[in-house]
Short mmCIF file of C-alpha atoms and ligand atoms in Angstrom, two decimals:
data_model
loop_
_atom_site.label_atom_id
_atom_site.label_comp_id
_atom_site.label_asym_id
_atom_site.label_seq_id
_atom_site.Cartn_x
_atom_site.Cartn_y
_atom_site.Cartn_z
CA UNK A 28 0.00 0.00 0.00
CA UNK A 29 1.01 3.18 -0.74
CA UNK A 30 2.41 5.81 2.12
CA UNK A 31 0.38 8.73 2.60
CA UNK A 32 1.66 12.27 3.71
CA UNK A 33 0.49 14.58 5.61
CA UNK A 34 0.10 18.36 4.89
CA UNK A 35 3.89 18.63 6.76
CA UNK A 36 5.40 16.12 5.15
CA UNK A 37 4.45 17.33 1.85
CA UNK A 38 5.86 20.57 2.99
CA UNK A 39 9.22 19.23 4.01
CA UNK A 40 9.19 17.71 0.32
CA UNK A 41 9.67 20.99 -1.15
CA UNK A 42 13.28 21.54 -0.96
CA UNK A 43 13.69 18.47 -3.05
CA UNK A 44 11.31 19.10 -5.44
CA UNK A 45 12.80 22.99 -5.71
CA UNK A 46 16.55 21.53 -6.19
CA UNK A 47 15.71 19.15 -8.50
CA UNK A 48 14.18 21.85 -11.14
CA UNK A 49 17.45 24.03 -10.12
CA UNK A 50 19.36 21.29 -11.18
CA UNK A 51 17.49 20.08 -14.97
CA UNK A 52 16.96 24.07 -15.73
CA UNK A 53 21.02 24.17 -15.21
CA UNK A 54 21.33 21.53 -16.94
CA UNK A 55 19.23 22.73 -19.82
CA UNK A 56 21.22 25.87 -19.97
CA UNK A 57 24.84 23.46 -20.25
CA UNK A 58 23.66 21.31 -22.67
CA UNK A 59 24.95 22.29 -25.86
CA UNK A 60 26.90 20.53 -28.98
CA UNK A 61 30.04 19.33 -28.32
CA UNK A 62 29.35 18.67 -24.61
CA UNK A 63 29.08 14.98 -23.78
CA UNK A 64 26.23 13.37 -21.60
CA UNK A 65 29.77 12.76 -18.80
CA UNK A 66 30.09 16.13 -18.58
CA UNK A 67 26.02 17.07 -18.13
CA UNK A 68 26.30 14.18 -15.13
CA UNK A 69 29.86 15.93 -13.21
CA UNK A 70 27.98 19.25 -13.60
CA UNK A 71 25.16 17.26 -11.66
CA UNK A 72 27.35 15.40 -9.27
CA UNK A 73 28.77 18.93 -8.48
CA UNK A 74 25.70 20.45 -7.71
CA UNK A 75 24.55 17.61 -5.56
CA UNK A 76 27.66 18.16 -3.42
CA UNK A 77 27.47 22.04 -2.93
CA UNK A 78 23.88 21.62 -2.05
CA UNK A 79 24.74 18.71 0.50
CA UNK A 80 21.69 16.65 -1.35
CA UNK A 81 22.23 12.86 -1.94
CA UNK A 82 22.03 10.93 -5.45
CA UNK A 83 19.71 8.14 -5.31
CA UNK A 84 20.73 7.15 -8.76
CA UNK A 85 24.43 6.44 -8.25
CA UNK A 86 24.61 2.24 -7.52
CA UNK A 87 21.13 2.08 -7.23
CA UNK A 88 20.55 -1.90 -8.40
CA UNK A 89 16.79 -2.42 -9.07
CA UNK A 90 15.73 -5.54 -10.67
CA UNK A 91 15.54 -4.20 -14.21
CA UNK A 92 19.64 -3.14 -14.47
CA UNK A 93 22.34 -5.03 -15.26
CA UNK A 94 24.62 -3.35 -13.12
CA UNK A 95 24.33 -0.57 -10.27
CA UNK A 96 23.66 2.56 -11.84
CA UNK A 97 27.18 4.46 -12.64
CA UNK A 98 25.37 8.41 -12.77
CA UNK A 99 23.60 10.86 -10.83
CA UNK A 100 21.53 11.17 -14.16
CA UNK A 101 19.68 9.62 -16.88
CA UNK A 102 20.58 11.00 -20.34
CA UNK A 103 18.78 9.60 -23.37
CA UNK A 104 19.40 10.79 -26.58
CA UNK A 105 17.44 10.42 -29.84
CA UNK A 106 16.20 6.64 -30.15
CA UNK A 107 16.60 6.28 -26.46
CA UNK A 108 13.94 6.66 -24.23
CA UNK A 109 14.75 6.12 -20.45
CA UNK A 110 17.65 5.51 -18.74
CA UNK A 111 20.45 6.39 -21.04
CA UNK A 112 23.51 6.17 -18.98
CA UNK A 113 26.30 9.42 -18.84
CA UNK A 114 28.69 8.08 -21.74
CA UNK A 115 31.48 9.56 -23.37
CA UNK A 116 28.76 10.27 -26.55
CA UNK A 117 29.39 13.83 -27.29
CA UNK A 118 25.91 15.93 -28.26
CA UNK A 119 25.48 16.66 -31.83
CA UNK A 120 23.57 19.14 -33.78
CA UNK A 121 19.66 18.24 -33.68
CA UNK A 122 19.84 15.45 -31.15
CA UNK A 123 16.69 14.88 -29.13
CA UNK A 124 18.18 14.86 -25.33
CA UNK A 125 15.84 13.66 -22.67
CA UNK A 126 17.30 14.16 -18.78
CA UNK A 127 15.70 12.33 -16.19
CA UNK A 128 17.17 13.19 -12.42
CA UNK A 129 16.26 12.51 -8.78
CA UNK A 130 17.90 13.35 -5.60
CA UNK A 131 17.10 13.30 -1.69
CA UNK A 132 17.41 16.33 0.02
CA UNK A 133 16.73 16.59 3.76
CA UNK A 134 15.52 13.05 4.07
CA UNK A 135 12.95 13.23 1.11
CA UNK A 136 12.94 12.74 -2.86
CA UNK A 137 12.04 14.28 -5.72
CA UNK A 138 11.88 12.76 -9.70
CA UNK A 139 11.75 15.04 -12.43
CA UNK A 140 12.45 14.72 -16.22
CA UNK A 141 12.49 16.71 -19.49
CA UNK A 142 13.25 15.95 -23.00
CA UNK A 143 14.49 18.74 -25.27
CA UNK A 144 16.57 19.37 -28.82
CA UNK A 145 20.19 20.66 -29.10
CA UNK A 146 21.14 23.03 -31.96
CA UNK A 147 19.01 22.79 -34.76
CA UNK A 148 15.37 21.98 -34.15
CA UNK A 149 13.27 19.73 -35.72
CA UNK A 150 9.91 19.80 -36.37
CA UNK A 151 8.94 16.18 -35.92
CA UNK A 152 10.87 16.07 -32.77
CA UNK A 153 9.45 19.34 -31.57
CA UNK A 154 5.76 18.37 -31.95
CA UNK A 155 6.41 14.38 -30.13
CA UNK A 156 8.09 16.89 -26.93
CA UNK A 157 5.46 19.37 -26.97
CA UNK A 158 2.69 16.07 -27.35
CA UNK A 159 4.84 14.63 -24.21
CA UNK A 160 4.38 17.55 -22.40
CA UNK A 161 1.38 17.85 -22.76
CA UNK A 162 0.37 14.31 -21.41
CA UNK A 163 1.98 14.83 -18.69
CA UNK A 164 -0.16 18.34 -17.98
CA UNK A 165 -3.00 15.77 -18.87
CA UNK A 166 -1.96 13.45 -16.06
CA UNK A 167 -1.20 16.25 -13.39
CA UNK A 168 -4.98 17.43 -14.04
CA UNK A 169 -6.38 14.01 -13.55
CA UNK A 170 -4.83 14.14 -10.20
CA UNK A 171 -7.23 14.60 -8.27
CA UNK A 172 -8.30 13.32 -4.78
CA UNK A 173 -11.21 11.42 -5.05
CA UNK A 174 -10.33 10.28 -8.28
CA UNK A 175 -8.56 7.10 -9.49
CA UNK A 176 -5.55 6.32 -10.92
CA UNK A 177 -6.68 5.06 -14.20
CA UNK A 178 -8.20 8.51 -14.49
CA UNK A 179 -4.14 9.57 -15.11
CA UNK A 180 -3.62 6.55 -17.05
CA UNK A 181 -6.00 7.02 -19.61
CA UNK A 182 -5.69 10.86 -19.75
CA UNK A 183 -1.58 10.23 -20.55
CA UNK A 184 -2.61 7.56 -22.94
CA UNK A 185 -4.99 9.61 -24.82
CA UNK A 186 -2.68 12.29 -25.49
CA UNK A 187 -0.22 10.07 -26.78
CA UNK A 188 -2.11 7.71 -28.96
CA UNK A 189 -4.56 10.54 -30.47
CA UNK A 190 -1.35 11.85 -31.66
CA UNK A 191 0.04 8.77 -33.53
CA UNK A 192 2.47 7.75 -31.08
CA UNK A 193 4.01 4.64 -29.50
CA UNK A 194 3.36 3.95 -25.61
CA UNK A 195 4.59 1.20 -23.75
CA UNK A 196 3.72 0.67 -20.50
CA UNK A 197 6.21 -1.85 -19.27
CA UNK A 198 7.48 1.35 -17.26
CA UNK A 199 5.81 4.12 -15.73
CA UNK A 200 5.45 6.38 -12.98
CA UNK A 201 5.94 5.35 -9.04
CA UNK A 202 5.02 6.73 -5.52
CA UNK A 203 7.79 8.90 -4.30
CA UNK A 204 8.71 9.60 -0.89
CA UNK A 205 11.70 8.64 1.22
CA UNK A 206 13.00 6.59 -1.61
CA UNK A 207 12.58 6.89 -5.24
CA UNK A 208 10.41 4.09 -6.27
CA UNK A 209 7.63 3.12 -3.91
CA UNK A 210 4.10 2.06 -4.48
CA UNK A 211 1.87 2.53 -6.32
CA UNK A 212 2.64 2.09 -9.95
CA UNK A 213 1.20 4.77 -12.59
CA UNK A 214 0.92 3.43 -15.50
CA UNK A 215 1.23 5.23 -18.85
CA UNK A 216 -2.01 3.59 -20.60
CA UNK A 217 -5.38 2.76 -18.46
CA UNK A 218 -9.18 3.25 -18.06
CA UNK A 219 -10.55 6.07 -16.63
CA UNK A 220 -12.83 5.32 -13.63
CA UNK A 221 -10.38 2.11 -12.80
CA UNK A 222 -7.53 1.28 -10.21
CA UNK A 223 -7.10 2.47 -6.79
CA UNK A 224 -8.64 5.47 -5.14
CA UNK A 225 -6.21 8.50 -5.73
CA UNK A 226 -6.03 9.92 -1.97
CA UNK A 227 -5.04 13.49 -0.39
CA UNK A 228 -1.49 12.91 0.64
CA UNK A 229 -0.63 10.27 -2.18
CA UNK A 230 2.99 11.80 -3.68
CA UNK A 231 3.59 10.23 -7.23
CA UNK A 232 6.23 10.77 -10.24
CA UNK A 233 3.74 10.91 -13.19
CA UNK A 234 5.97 9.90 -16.26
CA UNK A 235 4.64 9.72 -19.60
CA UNK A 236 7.63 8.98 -22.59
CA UNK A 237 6.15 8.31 -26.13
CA UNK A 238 7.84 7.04 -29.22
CA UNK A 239 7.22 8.67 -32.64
CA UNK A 240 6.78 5.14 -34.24
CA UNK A 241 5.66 1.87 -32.82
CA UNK A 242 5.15 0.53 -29.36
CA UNK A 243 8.17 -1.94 -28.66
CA UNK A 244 11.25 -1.42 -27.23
CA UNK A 245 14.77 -2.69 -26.80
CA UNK A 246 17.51 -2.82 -24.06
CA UNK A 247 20.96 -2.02 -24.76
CA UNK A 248 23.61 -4.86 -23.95
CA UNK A 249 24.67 -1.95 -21.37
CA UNK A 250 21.72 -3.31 -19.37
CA UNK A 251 20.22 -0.23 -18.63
CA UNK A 252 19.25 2.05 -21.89
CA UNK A 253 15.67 1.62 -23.13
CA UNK A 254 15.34 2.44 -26.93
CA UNK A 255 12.55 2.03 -29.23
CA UNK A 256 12.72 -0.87 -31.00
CA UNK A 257 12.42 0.53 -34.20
CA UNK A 258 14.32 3.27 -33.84
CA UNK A 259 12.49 6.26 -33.79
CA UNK A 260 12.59 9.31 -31.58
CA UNK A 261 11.92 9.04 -28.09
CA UNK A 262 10.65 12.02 -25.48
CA UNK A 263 9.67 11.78 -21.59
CA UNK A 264 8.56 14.05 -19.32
CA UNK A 265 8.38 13.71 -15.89
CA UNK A 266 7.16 15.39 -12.95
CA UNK A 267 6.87 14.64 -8.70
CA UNK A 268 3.32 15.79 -7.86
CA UNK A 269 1.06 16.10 -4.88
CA UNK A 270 -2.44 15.04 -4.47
CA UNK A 271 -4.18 17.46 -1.77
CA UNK A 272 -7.56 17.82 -0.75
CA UNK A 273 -7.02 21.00 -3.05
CA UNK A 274 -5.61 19.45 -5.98
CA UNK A 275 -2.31 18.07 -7.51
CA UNK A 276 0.71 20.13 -6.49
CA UNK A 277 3.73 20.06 -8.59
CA UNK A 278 6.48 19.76 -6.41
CA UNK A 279 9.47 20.19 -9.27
CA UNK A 280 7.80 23.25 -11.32
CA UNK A 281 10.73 24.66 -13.39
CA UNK A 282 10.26 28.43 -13.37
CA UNK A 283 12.23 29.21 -16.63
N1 MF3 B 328 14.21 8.49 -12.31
C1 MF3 B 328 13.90 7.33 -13.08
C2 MF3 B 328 12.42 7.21 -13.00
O1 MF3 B 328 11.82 8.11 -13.43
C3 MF3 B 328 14.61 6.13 -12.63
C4 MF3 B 328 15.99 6.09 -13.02
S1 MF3 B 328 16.70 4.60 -12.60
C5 MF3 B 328 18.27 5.03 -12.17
O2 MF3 B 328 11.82 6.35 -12.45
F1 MF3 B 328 18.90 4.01 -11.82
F2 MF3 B 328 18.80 5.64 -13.15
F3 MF3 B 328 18.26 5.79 -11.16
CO1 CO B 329 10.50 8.49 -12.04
#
């Protein structure tokens, strides 16, 4: 069962959720061609240390990775999807780079991603971010108390397959509290009016990523980097959010 918060612990969430937009806006501003996905992760790993915050990515060994995880971030570029790891690859005009980054500060996590283009922009990449964005809007407004959690299923899914685009929903969004990944699951495809009860205090990662062609993916030998299997673009967007007897609360709002 999933962990409820109260008003106060939702409050002492906020510093998280604040540093991690600090962090992906920086990183945003960084990213550029010519600078490689290593160097994106050491200006993380440096702002993790002057903040005194804590990576929950480095060596964390869920049951999906081949090995512990060797970043404080999650870089996917182009045909990858989730979980790209820091390489030596060097950014390149046009590439599609998604950045996907948690961190505990002061005891509690936050889980935020965003997916954007480096250089030259492309049209075709520009509408499957905007159409990722926008399911994940879709999925914050379904989140509310009362509700239930295929309510943010389907509204994600809708988004995403009205547009033309590939969803799989082998991997989704989590609760997030303490620890990065705790119950329940929220999955990227579902029917509205099913699943569990969506409850005032319920903190979840709502994570929609859509592929511009087909539905299937594949996993690198690397163990860890999810790519579509047919090689088309890939976007995700990811925020932590709040349920309150108010409404969702976004607790990793970028302001720029
Ligand atoms: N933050 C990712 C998610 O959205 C998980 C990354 S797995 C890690 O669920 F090992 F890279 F941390
Ligand atoms: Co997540």
């Amino acid at each position: 069962m999933a962990q409820l918060k109260t008003p106060a612990e939702i409050d002492e969430m906020r510093p998280a959720g604040a540093f991690i937009a600090h962090v992906l806006t920086s990183l945003r501003s960084v990213a550029a061609v010519g600078v490689s996905l290593r160097d994106l992760d050491a200006h993380a790993h440096g702002l993790i240390r002057e903040a005194g915050a804590h990576s929950v990515y480095l060596g964390y060994h869920p049951s999906f990775g081949a090995i512990p995880y060797p970043g404080v971030l999650c870089t996917s570029v182009n045909d990858a999807a989730l979980h790209g790891l820091p390489s030596d690859y060097v950014l390149r005009d046009g590439d599609v780079l998604s950045i996907d980054f948690a961190a505990q500060v002061e005891g509690w996590v936050a889980d935020s991603a965003l997916t954007f283009q480096v250089g030259t922009p492309s049209p075709e990449a520009a509408r499957l971010i905007e159409t990722t964005e926008r399911a994940l809007a879709a999925g914050i407004a379904a989140a509310q108390p009362g509700g239930r959690m295929g309510d943010i299923s389907a509204a994600i899914g809708e988004v995403g397959r009205s547009a033309g685009y590939g969803i799989n929903a082998d991997f989704g969004g989590h609760g997030v509290g303490r620890t990065m990944h705790e119950e329940p699951h929220v999955p990227n495809l579902g029917r509205k009016g099913s699943g569990q009860r969506l409850k005032p205090g319920l903190v979840i990662a709502i994570e929609p990523w859509f592929m511009a062609g087909g539905d299937g993916y594949v996993m690198d030998p690397d163990g860890w980097t999810i790519r579509s299997a047919d090689g088309s673009l890939a976007a995700h967007a990811e925020h932590t959010v709040a349920i309150t007897p108010d409404g969702p609360v976004v607790l990793t709002e970028r302001s720029a």
